[in-house]
GROMACS .gro file of C-alpha atoms in nm:
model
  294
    1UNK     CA    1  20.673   9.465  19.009
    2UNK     CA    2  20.565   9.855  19.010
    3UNK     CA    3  20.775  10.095  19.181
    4UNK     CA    4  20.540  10.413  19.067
    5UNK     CA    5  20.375  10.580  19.399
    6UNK     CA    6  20.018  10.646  19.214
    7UNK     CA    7  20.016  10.235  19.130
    8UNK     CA    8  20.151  10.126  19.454
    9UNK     CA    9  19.857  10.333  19.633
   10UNK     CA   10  19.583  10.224  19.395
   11UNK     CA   11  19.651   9.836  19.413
   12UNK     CA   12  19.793   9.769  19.792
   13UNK     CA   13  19.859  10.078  20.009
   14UNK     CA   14  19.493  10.255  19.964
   15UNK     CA   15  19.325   9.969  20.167
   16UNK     CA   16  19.658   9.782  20.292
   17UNK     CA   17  19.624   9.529  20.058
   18UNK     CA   18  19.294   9.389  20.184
   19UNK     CA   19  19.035   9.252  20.018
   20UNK     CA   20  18.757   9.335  20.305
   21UNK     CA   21  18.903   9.733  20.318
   22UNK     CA   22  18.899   9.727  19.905
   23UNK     CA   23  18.539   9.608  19.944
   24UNK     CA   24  18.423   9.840  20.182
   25UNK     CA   25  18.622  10.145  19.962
   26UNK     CA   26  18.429   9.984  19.656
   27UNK     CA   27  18.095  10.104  19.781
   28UNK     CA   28  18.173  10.437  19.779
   29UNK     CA   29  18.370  10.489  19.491
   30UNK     CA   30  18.093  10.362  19.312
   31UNK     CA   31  17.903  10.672  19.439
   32UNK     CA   32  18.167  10.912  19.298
   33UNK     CA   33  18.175  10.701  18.952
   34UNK     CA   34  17.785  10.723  18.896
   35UNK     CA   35  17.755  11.113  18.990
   36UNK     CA   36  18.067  11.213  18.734
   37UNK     CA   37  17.889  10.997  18.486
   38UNK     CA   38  17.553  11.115  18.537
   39UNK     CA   39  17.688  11.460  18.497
   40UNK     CA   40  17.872  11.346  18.171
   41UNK     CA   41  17.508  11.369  18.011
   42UNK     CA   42  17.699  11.069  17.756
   43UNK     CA   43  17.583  10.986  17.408
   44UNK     CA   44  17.658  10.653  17.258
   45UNK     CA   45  17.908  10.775  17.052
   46UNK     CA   46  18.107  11.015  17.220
   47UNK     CA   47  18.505  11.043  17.261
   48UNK     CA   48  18.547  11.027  17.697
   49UNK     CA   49  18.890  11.120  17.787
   50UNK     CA   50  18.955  11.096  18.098
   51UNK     CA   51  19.213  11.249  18.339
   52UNK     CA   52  19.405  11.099  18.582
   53UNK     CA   53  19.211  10.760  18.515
   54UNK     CA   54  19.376  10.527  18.800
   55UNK     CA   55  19.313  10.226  18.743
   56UNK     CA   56  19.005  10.313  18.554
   57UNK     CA   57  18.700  10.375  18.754
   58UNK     CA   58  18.491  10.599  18.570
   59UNK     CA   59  18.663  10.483  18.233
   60UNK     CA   60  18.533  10.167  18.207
   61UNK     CA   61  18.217  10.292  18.402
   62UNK     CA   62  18.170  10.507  18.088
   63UNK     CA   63  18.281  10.236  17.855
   64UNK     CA   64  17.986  10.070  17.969
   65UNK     CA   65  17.752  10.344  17.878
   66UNK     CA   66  17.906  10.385  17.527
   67UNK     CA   67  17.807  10.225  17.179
   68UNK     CA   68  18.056  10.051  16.935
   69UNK     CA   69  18.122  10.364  16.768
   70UNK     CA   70  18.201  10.526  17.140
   71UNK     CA   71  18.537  10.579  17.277
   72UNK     CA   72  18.771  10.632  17.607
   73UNK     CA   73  19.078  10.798  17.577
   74UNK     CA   74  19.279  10.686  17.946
   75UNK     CA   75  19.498  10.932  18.081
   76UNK     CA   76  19.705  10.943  18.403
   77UNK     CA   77  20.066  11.080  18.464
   78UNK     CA   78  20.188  10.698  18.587
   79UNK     CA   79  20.229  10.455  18.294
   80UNK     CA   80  20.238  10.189  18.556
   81UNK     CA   81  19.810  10.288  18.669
   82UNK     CA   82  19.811  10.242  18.216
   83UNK     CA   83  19.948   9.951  18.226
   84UNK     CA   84  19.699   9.807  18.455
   85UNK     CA   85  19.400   9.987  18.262
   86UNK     CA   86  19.538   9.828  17.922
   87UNK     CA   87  19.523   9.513  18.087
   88UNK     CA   88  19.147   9.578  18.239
   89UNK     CA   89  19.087   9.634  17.841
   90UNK     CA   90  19.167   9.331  17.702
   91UNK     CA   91  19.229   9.488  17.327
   92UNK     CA   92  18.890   9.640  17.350
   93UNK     CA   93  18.961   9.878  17.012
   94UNK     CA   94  18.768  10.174  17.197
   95UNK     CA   95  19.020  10.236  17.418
   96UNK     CA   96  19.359  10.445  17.427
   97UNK     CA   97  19.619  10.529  17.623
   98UNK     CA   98  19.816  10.863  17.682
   99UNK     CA   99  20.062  10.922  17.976
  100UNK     CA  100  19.973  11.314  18.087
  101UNK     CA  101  19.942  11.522  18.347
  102UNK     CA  102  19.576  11.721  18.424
  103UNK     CA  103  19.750  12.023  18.316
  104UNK     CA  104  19.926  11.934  18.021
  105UNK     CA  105  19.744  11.700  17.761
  106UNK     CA  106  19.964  11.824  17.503
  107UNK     CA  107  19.909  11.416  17.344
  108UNK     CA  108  19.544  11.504  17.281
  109UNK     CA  109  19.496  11.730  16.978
  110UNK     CA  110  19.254  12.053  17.043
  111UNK     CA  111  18.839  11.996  16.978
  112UNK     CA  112  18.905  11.680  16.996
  113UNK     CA  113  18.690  11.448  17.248
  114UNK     CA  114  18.320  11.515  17.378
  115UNK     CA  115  18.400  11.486  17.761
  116UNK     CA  116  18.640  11.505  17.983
  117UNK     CA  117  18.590  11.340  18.344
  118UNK     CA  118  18.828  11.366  18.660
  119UNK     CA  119  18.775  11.188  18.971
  120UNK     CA  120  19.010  11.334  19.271
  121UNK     CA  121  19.291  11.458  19.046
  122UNK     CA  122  19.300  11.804  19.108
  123UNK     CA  123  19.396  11.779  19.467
  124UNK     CA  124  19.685  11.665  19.334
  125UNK     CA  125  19.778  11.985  19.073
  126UNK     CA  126  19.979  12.270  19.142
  127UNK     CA  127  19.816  12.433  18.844
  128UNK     CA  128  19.441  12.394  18.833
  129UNK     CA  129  19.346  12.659  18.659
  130UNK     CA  130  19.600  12.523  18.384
  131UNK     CA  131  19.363  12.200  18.411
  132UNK     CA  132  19.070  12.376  18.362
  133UNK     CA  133  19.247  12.552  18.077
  134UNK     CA  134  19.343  12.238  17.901
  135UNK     CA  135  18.999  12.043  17.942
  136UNK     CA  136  18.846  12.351  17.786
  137UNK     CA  137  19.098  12.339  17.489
  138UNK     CA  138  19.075  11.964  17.433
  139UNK     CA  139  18.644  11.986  17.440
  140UNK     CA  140  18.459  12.022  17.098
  141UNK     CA  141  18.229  12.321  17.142
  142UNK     CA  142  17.958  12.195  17.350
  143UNK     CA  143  18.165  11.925  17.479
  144UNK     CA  144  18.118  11.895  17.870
  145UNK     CA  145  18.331  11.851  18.199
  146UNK     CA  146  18.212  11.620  18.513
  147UNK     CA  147  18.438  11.640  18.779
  148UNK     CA  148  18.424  11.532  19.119
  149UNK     CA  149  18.678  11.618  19.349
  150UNK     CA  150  18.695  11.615  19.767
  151UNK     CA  151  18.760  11.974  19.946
  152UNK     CA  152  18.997  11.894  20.235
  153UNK     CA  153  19.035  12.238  20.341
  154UNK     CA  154  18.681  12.161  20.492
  155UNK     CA  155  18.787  11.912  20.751
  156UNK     CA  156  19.124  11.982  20.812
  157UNK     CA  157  18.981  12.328  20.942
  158UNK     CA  158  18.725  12.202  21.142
  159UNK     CA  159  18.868  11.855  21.256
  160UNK     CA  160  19.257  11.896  21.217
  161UNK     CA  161  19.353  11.621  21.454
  162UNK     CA  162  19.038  11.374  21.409
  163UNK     CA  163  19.298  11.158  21.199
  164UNK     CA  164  19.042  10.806  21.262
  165UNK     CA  165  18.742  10.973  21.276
  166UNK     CA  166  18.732  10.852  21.689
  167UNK     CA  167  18.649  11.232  21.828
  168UNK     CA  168  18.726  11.301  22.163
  169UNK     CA  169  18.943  11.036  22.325
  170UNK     CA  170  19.192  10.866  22.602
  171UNK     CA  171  19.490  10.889  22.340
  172UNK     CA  172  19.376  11.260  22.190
  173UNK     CA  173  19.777  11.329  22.292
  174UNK     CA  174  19.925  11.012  22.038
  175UNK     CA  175  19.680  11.103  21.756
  176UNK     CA  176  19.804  11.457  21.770
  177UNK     CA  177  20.167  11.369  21.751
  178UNK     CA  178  20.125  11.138  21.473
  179UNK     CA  179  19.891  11.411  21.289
  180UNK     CA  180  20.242  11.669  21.292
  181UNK     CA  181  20.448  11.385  21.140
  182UNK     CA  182  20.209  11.417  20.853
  183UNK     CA  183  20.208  11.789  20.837
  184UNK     CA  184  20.579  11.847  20.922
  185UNK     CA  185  20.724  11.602  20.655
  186UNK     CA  186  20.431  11.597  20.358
  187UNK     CA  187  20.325  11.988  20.357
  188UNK     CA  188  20.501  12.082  20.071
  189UNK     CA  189  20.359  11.760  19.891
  190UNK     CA  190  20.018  11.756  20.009
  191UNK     CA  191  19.958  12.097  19.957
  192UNK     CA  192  19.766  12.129  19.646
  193UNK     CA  193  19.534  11.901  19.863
  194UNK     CA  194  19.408  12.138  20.055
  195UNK     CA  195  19.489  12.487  19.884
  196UNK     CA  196  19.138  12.530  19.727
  197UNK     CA  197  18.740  12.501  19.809
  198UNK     CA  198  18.393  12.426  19.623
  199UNK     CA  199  18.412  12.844  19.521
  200UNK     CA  200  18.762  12.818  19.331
  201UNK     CA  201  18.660  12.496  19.145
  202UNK     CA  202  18.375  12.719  18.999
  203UNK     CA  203  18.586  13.052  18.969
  204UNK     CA  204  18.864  12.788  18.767
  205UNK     CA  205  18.547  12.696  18.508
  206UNK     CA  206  18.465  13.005  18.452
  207UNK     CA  207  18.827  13.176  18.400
  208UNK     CA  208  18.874  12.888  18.143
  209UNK     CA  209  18.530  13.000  17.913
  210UNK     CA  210  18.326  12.686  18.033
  211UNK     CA  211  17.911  12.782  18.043
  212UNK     CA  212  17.626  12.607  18.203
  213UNK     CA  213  17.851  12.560  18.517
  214UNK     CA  214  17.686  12.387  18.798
  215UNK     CA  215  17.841  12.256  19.114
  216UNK     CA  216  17.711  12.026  19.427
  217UNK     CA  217  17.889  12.067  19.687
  218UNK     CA  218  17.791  11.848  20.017
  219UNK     CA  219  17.910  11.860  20.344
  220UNK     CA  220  17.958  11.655  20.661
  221UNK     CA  221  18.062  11.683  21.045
  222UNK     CA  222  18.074  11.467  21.284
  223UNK     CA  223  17.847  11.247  21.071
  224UNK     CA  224  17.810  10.875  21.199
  225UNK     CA  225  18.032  10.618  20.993
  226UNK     CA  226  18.134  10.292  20.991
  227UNK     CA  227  18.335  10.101  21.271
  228UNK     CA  228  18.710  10.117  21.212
  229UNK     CA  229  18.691   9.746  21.122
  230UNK     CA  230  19.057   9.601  21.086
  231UNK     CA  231  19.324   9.794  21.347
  232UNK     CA  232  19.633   9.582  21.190
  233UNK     CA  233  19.472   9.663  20.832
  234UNK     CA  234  19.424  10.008  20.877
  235UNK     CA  235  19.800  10.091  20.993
  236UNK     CA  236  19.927   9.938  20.655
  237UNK     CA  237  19.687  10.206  20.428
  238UNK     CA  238  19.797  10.522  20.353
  239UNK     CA  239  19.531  10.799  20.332
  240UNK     CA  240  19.730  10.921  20.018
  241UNK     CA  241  19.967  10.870  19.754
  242UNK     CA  242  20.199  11.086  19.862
  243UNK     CA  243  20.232  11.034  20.244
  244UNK     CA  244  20.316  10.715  20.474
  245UNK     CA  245  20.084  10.469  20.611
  246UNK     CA  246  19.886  10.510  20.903
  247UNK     CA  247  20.186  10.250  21.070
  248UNK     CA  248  20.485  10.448  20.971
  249UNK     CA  249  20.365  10.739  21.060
  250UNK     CA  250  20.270  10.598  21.446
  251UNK     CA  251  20.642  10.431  21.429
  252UNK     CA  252  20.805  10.785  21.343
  253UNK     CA  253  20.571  11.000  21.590
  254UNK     CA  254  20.550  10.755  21.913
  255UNK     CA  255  20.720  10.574  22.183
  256UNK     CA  256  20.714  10.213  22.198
  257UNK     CA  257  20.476  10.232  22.517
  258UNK     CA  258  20.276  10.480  22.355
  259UNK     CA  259  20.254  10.293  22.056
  260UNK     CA  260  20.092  10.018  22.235
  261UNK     CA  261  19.905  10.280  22.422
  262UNK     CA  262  19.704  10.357  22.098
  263UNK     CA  263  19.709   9.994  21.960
  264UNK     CA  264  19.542   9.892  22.278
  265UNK     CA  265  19.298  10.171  22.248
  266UNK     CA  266  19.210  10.155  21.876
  267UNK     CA  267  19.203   9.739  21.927
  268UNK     CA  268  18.900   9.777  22.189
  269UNK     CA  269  18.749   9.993  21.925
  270UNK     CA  270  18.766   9.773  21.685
  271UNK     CA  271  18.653   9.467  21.870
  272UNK     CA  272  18.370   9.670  22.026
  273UNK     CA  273  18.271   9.716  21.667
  274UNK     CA  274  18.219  10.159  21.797
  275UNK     CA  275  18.117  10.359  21.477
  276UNK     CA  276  18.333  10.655  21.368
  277UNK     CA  277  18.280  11.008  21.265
  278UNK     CA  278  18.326  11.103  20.921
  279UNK     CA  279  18.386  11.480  20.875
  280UNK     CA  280  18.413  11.594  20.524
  281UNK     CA  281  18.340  11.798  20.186
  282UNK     CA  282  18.269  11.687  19.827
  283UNK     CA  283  18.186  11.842  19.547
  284UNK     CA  284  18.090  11.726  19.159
  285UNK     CA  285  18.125  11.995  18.895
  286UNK     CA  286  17.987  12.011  18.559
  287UNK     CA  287  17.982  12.288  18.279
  288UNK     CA  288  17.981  12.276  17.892
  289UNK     CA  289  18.221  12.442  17.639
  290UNK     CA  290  18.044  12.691  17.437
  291UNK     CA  291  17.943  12.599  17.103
  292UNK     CA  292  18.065  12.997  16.957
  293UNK     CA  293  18.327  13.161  17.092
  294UNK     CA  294  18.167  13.463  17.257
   0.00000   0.00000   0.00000
């Protein structure tokens, strides 16, 4: 049984253990897998390492793309999310395992791999220009980054409160109090989260030496989304590793009345099948080491 916070999320509390939310997460992180790939530019034999691998998205998505004589180094800071990638592997011989941290990959030697690929990890660094630092150190010279990472600042400074992605509603008041359990218990953890934009990711790239950087950066407000889908389902995901579900934040925040107050409110939703609004900011970053120092 895992105890580790980063393997809980990934296998049950991301999508509250359900197989219809995991599905309907699958769709797009499939999107984020094919554009860090695409802008990993991969040759058949190249030496991927990636950072902060989970339980192996784009790892395995590159493992696809590789030949024989191709390799993917995973690395995550939870040797639980490892455990479950070594298992994924099934003694495939191209694959490793190191337990790091984005800024510290002191277990892979310097000039050592062609790519390095992140998906969503930096939001989760105090020290991302370290990162940067140590992808550009671990790179043979023109060995190439593809990151992709979201930029909360974006919504939570245009939609602070819009925790559902319902707008304007009847329970505006509920949604707000359950919103300051989140930022008056998880600031100090969810910082990094939201400490940076699309600007710094480049600014990072270049501090570190990288060339050729490029960056597309794509935002959304108010944009129509899917329904809610599963009210009960919902309450038991957590939109992070690091915070409490949707469900124990409404316990900690709200009455019992106004607890069924929302569940009434968010239950009609759901049965009435009403689309949300998705308010948000991505970006995917590549850039190549130089092959001379300059």
């Amino acid at each position: 049984m895992t105890t580790d916070k980063w393997a809980q999320w990934l296998l049950t509390r991301r999508d509250g253990d359900s197989a219809d939310l995991r599905a309907r997460h699958a769709t797009q992180l499939a999107e984020f897998r094919d554009g860090v790939l695409a802008g990993a530019d991969l040759a058949a034999d190249d030496v991927v390492l990636d950072v902060g691998c989970g339980t192996g998205l784009i790892g395995f998505g590159a493992l696809e793309r590789l030949g024989p004589d191709g390799r993917v180094i995973f690395s995550d800071v939870s040797a639980h999310v490892l455990d479950e990638c070594r298992r994924t592997a099934g003694g495939d011989g191209r694959c490793s395992f190191v337990v790091a941290s984005a800024d510290d990959l002191t277990g892979i030697a310097d000039a050592t791999v062609d790519v390095v690929t992140t998906r969503s990890v930096l939001i989760y660094s105090d020290r991302k220009a370290a990162a940067f630092a140590e992808f550009f150190r671990v790179l043979r010279p023109g060995g190439r980054i593809s990151l992709f990472e979201p930029v909360n600042r974006f919504a939570e400074q245009l939609r602070p409160d819009d925790l559902f992605g319902i707008g304007n509603s009847p329970v505006d008041d509920l949604i707000a109090k359950v919103c300051e359990v989140y930022r008056s218990t998880t600031a100090a953890a969810t910082r990094p989260m939201t400490d940076f934009d699309e600007r710094d990711l480049v600014d990072w790239a270049v501090t570190a030496g990288f060339e050729a950087v490029e960056l597309d950066y794509r935002a959304r407000v108010d944009v129509p989304a899917d329904p809610i889908g599963d009210w009960e389902t919902l309450k038991r995901s957590a939109p992070n590793p690091l915070v409490p579900t949707y469900g124990e934040a409404i316990a900690a925040a709200l009455t019992e009345a106004e607890r069924e107050r929302l569940d009434s409110y968010l239950t009609g939703l759901t049965t009435a099948g009403t689309p949300t609004r998705r308010t948000a900011a991505t970006a995917f970053l590549r850039a190549r080491r130089p092959y001379r120092n300059r």
